[in-house]
XYZ file of N, CA and C in Angstrom:
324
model
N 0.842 -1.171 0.000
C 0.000 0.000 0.000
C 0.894 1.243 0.000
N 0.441 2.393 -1.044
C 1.562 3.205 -0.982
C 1.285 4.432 0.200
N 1.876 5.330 0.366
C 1.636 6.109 1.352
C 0.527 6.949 1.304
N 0.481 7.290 -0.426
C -0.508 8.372 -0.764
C -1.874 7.896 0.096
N -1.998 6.323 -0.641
C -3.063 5.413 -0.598
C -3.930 6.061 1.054
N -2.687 5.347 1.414
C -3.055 5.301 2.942
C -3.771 6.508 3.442
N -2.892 7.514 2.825
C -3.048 9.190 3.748
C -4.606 9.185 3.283
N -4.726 9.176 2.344
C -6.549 9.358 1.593
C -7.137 8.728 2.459
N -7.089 7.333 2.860
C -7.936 6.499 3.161
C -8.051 6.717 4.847
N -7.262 7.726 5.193
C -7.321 7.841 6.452
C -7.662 9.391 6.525
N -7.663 9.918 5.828
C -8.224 11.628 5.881
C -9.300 11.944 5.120
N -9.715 10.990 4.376
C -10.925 11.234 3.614
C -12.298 11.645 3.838
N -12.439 10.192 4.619
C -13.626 10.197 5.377
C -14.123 11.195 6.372
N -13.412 11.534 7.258
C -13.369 12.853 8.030
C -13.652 14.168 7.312
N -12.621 14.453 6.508
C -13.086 15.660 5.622
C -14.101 15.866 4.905
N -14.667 14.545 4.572
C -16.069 14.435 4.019
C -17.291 14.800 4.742
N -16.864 14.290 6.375
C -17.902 14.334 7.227
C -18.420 15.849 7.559
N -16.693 16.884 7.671
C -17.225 17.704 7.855
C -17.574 18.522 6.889
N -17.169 18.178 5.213
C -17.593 19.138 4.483
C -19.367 18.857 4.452
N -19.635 17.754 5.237
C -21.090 17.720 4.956
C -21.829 18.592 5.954
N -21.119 18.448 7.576
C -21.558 19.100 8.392
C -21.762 20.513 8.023
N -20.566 21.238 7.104
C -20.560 22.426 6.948
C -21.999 22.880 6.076
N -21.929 22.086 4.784
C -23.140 22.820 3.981
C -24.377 22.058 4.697
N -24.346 21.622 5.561
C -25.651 20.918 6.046
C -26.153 22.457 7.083
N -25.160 22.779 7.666
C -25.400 24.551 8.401
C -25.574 25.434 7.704
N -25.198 25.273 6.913
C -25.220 26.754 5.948
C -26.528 26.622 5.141
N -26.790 25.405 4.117
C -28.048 25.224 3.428
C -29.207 24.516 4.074
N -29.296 23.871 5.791
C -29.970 23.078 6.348
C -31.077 23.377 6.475
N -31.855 22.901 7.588
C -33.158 23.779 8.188
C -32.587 24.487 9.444
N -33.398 25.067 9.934
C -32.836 26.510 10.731
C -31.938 27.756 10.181
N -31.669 27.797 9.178
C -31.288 29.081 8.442
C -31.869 29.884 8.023
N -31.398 31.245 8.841
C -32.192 31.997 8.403
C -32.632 32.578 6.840
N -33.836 32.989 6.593
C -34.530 32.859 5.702
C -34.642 34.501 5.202
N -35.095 34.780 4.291
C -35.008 36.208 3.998
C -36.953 36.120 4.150
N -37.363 37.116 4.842
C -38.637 37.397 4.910
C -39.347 38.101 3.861
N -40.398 37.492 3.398
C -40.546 38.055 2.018
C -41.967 39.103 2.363
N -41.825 40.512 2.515
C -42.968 41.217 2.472
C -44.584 40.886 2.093
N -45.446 40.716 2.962
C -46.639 40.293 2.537
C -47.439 41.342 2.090
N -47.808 40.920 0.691
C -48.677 42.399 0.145
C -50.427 42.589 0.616
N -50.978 43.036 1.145
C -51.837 42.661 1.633
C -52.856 43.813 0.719
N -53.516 42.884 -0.484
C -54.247 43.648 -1.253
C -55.256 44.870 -0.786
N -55.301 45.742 -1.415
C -56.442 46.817 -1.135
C -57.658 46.655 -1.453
N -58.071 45.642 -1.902
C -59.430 45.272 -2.387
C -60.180 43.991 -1.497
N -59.636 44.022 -0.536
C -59.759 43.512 0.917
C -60.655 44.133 1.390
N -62.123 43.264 1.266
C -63.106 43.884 1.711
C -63.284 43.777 2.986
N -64.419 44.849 3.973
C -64.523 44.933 5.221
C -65.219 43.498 5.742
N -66.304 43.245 4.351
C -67.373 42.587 5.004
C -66.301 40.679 5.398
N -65.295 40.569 4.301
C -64.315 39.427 4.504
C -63.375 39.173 5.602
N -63.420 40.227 6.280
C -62.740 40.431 7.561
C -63.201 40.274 8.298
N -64.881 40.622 8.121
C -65.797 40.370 9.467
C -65.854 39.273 9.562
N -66.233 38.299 8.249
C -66.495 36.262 8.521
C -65.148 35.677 9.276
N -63.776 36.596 8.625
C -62.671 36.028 8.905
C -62.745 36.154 10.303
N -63.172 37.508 11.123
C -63.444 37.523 12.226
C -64.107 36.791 13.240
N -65.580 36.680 12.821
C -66.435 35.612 13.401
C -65.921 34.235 13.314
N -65.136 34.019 12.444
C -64.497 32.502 11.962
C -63.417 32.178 13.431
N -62.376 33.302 13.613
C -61.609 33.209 14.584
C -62.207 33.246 15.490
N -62.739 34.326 16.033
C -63.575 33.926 17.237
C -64.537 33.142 18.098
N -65.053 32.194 16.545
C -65.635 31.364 17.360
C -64.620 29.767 17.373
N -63.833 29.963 16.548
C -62.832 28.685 16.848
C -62.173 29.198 18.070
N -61.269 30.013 18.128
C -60.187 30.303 19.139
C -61.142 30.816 20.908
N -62.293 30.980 20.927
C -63.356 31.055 22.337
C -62.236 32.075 23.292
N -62.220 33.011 23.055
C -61.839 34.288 24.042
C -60.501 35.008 23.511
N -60.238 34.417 22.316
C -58.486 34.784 21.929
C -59.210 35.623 20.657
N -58.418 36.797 20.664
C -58.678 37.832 19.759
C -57.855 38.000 19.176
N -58.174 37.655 17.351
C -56.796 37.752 16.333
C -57.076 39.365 15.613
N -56.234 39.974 15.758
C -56.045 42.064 15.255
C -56.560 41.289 13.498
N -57.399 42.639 13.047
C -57.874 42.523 11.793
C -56.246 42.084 10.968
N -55.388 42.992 11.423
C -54.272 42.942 10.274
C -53.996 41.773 10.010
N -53.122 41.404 11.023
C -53.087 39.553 11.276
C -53.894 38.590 10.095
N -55.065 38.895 10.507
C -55.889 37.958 9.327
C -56.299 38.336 8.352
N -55.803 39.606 8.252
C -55.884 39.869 6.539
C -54.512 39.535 5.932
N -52.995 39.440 6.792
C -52.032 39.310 6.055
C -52.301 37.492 5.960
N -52.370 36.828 6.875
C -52.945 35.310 6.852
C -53.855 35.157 6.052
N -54.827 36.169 5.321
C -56.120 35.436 4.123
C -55.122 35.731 2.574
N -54.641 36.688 3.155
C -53.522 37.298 1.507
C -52.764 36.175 1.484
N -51.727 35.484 2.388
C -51.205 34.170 2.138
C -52.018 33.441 1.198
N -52.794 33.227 1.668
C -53.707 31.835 1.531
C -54.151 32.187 0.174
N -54.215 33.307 -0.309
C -54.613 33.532 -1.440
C -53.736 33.465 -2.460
N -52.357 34.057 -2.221
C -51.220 33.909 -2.872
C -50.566 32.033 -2.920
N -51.485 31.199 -2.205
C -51.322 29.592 -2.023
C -50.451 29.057 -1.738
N -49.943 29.959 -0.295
C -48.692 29.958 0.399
C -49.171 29.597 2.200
N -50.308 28.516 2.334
C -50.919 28.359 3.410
C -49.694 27.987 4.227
N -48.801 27.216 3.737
C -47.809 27.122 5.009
C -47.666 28.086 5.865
N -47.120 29.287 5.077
C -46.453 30.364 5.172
C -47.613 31.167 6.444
N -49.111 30.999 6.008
C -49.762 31.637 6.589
C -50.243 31.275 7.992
N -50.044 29.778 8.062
C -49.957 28.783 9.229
C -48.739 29.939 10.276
N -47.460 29.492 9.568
C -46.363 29.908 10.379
C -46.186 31.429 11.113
N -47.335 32.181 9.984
C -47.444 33.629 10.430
C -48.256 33.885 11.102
N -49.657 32.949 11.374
C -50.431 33.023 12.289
C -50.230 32.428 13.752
N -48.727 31.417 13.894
C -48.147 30.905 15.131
C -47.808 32.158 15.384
N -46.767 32.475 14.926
C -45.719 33.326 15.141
C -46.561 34.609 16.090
N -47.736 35.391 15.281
C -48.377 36.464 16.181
C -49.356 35.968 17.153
N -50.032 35.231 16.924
C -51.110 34.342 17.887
C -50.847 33.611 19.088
N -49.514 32.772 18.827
C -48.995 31.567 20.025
C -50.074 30.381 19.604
N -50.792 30.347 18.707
C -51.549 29.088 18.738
C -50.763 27.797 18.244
N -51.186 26.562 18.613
C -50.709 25.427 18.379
C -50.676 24.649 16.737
N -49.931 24.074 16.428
C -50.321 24.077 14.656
C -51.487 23.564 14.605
N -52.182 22.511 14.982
C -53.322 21.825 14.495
C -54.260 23.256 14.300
N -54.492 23.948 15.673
C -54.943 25.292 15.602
C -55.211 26.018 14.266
N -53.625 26.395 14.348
C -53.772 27.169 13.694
C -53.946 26.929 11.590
N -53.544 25.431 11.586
C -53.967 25.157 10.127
C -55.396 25.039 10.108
N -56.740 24.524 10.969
C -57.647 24.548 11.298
C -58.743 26.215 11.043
N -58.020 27.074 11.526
C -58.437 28.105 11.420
C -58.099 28.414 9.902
N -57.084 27.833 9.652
C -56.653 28.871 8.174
C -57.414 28.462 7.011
N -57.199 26.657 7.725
C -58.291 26.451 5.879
C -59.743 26.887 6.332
N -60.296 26.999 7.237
C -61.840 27.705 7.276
C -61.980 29.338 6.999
N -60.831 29.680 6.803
C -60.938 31.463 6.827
C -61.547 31.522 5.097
N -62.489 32.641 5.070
C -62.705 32.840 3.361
C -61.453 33.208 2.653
């Protein structure tokens, strides 16, 4: 076995491990993400806010979601980015996911 052989076969594997560790941090999950501005149309009617309203309130029983909130969460949903609108309705609410996907697909 020549020396080269050896040195590879003994430094390889390692360097592999961590070049994986590395782009596994850099491109993984938990990286931060660039937040993409939610446009929240102007043709967002009052009366769609009110069902969206009554909708939350009677799922969530004493928890009050701010009009904005669920108009930027119905603009998701419209743009067919429900994940997104799930994660944005944890994020201001504190609700639990079942929750809060529950609420989202019933919102108009």
């Amino acid at each position: 076995m020549s020396n080269e052989l050896g040195l590879s076969l003994m430094l390889g594997p390692p360097l592999i491990i961590v070049a994986l560790i590395v782009t596994f941090r850099v491109l993984g999950p938990g990286r931060p993400t660039s937040t993409t501005p939610v446009s929240v149309p102007a043709d967002m009617s009052r009366a769609r806010l009110d069902v969206a309203q009554s909708v939350a309130s009677g799922m969530l029983a004493g928890q009050v979601v701010e009009d904005e909130t669920l108009a930027e969460v119905m603009a998701l949903k419209d743009q067919r980015r429900p994940t997104h609108a799930v994660k944005l309705l944890r994020q201001r609410t504190g609700l639990e996911l079942g929750d809060a996907k529950r609420l989202v697909d019933r919102l108009p």
